[in-house]
Each structure stands twice: as structure tokens, then as C-alpha cells.
Tab-separated table of C-alpha atoms in Angstrom:
chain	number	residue	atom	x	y	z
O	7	UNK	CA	17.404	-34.220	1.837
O	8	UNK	CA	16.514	-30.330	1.332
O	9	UNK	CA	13.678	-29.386	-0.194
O	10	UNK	CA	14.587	-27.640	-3.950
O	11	UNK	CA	12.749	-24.441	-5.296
O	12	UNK	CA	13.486	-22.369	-8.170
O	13	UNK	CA	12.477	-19.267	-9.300
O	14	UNK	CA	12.574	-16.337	-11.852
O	15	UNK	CA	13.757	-12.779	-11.268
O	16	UNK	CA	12.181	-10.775	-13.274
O	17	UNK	CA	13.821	-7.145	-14.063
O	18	UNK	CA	13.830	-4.583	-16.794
O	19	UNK	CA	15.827	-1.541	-18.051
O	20	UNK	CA	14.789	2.072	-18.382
O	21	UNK	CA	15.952	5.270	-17.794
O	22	UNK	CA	15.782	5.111	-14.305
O	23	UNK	CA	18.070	2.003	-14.374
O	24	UNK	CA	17.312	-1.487	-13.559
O	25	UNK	CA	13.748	-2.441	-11.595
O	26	UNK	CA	12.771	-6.301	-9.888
O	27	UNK	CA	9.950	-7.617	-10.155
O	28	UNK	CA	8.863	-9.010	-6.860
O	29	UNK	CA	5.617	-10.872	-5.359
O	30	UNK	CA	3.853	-10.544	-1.874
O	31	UNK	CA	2.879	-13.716	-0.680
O	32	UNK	CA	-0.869	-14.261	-0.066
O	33	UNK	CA	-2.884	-15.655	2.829
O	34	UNK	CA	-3.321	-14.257	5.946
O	35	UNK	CA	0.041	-14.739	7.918
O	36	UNK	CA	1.548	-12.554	5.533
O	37	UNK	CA	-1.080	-10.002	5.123
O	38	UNK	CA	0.282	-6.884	7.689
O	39	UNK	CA	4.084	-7.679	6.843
O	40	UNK	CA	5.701	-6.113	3.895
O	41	UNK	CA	9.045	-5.224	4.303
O	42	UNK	CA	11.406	-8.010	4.279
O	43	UNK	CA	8.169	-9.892	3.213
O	44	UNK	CA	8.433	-9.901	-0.967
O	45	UNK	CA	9.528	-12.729	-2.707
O	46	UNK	CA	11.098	-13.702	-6.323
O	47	UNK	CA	8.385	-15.729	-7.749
O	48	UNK	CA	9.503	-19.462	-7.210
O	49	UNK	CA	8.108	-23.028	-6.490
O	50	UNK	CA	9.406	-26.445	-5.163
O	51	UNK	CA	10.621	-29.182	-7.269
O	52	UNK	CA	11.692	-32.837	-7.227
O	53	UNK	CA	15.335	-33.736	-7.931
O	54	UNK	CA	15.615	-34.933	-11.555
O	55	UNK	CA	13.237	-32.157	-12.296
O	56	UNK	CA	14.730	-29.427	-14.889
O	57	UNK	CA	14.927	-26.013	-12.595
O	58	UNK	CA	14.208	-23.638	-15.113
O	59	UNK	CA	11.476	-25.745	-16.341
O	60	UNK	CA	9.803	-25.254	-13.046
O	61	UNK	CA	10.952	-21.753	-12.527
O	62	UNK	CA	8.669	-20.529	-15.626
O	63	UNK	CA	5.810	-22.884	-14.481
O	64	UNK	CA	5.844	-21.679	-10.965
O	65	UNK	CA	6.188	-18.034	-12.539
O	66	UNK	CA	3.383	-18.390	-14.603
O	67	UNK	CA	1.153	-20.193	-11.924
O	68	UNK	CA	1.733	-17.220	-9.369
O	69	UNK	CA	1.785	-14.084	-12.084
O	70	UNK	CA	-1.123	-15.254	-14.602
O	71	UNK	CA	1.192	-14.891	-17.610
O	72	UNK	CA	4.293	-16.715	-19.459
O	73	UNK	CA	7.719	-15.639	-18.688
O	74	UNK	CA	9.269	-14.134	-22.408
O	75	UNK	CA	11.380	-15.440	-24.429
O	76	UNK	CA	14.872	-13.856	-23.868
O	77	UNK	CA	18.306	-14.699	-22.756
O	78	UNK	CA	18.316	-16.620	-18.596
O	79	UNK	CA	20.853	-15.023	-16.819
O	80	UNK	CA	22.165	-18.361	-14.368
O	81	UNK	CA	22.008	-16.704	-10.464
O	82	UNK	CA	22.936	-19.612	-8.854
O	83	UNK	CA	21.550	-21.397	-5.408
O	84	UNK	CA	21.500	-20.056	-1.786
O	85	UNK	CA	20.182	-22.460	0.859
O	86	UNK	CA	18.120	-20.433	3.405
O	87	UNK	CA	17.906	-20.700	6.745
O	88	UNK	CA	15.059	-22.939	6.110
O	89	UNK	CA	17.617	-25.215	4.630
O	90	UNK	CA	15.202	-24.844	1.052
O	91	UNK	CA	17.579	-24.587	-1.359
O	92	UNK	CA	16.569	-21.774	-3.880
O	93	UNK	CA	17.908	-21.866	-7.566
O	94	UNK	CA	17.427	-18.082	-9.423
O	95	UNK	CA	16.957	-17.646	-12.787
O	96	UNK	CA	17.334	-13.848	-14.069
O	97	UNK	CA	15.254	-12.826	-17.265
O	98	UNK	CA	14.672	-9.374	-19.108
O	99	UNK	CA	11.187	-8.064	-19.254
O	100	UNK	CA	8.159	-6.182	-18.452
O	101	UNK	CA	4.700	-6.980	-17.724
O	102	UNK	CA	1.261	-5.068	-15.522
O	103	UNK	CA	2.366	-5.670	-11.780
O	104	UNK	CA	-1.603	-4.846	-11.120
O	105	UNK	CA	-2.760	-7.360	-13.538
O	106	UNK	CA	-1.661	-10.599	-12.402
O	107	UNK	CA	-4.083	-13.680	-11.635
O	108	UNK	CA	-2.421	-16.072	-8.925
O	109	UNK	CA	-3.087	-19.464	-8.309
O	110	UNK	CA	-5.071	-20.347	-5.054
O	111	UNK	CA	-4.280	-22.330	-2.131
O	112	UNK	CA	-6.186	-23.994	0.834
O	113	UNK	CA	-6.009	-23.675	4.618
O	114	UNK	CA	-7.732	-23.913	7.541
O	115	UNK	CA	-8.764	-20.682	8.767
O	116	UNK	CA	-9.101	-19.407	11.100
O	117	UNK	CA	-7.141	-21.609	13.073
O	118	UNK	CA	-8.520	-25.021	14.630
O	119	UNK	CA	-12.277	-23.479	13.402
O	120	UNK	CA	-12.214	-26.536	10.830
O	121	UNK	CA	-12.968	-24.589	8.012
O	122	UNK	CA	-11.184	-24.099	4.731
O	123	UNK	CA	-10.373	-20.600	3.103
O	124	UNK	CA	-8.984	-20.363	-0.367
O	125	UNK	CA	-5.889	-17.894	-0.578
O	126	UNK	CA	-4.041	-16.496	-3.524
O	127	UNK	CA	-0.941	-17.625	-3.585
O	128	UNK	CA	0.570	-14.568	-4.217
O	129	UNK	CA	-1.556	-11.386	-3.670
O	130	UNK	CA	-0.311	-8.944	-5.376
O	131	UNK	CA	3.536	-7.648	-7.436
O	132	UNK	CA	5.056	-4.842	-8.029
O	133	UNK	CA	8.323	-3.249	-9.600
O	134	UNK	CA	11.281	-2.238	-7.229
O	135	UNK	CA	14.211	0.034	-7.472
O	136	UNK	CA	17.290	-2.266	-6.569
O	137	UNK	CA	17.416	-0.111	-3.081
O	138	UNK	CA	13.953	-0.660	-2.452
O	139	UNK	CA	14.213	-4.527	-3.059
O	140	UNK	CA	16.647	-5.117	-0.997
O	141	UNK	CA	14.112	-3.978	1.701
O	142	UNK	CA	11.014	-5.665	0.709
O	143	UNK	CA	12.514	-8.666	-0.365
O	144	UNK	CA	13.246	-11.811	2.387
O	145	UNK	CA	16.533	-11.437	3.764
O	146	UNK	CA	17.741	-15.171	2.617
O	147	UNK	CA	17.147	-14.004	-1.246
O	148	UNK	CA	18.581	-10.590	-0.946
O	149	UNK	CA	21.914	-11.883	-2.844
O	150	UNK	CA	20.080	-12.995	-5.647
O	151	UNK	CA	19.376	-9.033	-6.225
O	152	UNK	CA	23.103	-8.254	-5.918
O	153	UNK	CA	24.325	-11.097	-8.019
O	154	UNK	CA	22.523	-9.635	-10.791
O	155	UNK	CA	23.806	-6.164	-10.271
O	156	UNK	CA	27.636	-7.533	-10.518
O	157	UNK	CA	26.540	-9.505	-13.766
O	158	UNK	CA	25.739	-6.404	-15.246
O	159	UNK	CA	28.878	-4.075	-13.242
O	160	UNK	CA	30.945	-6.785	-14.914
O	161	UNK	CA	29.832	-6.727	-18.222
């Protein structure tokens, strides 16, 4: 069976036009790489688990704060090359990309020394223009970003 993770997409509207909100993973195997590196904050679940239930917990574990209130735009799945199947939620907002307060996790490190580092999960977030996300974000969650362009072209 595939593993399940879901996740919220953050973006917001100015006069600029529309912005993502994206995370950089923490830990050190993904501390020199940054573009095609960024993620949409997300987590793995357990079938019979609600998605979006877990895509604002997992938000809120790896950002430090709630996901608002506001209307979930539905973004569908895309199963990655993993074969993780990733559900995307999109929802309005804003929020201090410098002020967020990840989670940890554990690891050996270095490797084989048999000693255990604590990591932030994610290390740090920031807002991108929908050009620049398509760069930083991983290639398998790229269409997320355009599906929520065409939402709006088509409305």
C-alpha cells in the first residue's frame, strides 16, 4: 500500500499577485540544496484518517501556528515518484515566514558515529512568486502550484 501525506498550500493576494508559502526541510541532507528543495508543508497519515484534518496538524506542527479559518480550495493527489501519495489542500492567508517554530526530529549524526542530533523539521519558510516556486519547490509537487493558478484563471 502507498504511504498517504497531505498538506496545506498556503498563498495570499496582493498587489503583486498571488505568493506560496513554502518550507525548507531541516536536517542536514538538505542543508546546501535549495532549489528544487522547498516543500508545501505536509505530513503522513493512516487511511481512515480525515486528510485535511492532518493537513492543518502537520501545518501547524512544522510552522508554529494554526492554519486560518477560510474557504479550502480541494488540489487533489499526485503520487510521486516515491510512490507517497500527496493530497493538497489550498487556503488564503498570511503569516511571518521568519517567525515560525518547527517541530524537531531525531537522527543519527553524523553517520554510523552512534550519536543522536535533534533537527527541525523544517528550518526555515518563506513567500514565493508563482515563477519562483516553481523553482524552489520539489519537482513531484510543482502541479499543485499550477492547479491553483487555473482555479483562479477559471474563476
Amino acid at each position: 500500500m502507498s504511504r498517504l501525506s497531505a498538506g496545506i498550500l498556503m498563498y495570499r493576494l496582493g498587489a503583486g499577485g498571488i505568493e506560496f508559502l513554502l518550507v525548507h526541510p531541516g536536517g542536514p541532507f538538505w542543508s546546501k540544496k535549495n532549489d528544487a528543495a522547498w516543500s508545501i508543508p505536509k505530513g503522513e497519515y493512516e487511511s481512515g484518517e480525515d486528510p485535511l484534518d492532518v493537513a492543518q496538524r502537520e501545518f501547524e506542527e512544522e510552522l508554529g501556528v494554526r492554519p486560518p479559518k477560510g474557504e479550502v480550495i480541494e488540489l487533489g493527489e499526485i503520487v510521486q515518484p516515491s510512490r507517497k501519495v500527496i493530497r493538497v489542500f489550498a487556503l488564503e492567508g498570511d503569516l511571518d515566514a521568519s517567525d515560525i517554530r518547527s517541530n524537531l526530529f531525531e537522527m543519527e549524526w553524523p553517520p554510523k558515529s552512534g550519536r543522536k542530533q535533534s533537527f527541525p523539521e523544517v528550518d526555515r519558510a518563506e513567500w514565493f512568486t508563482p515563477e519562483r516556486a516553481r523553482v524552489k519547490i520539489l519537482p513531484g509537487q510543482r502541479p499543485f502550484i499550477d492547479r491553483l493558478l487555473a482555479h483562479f484563471d477559471s474563476g
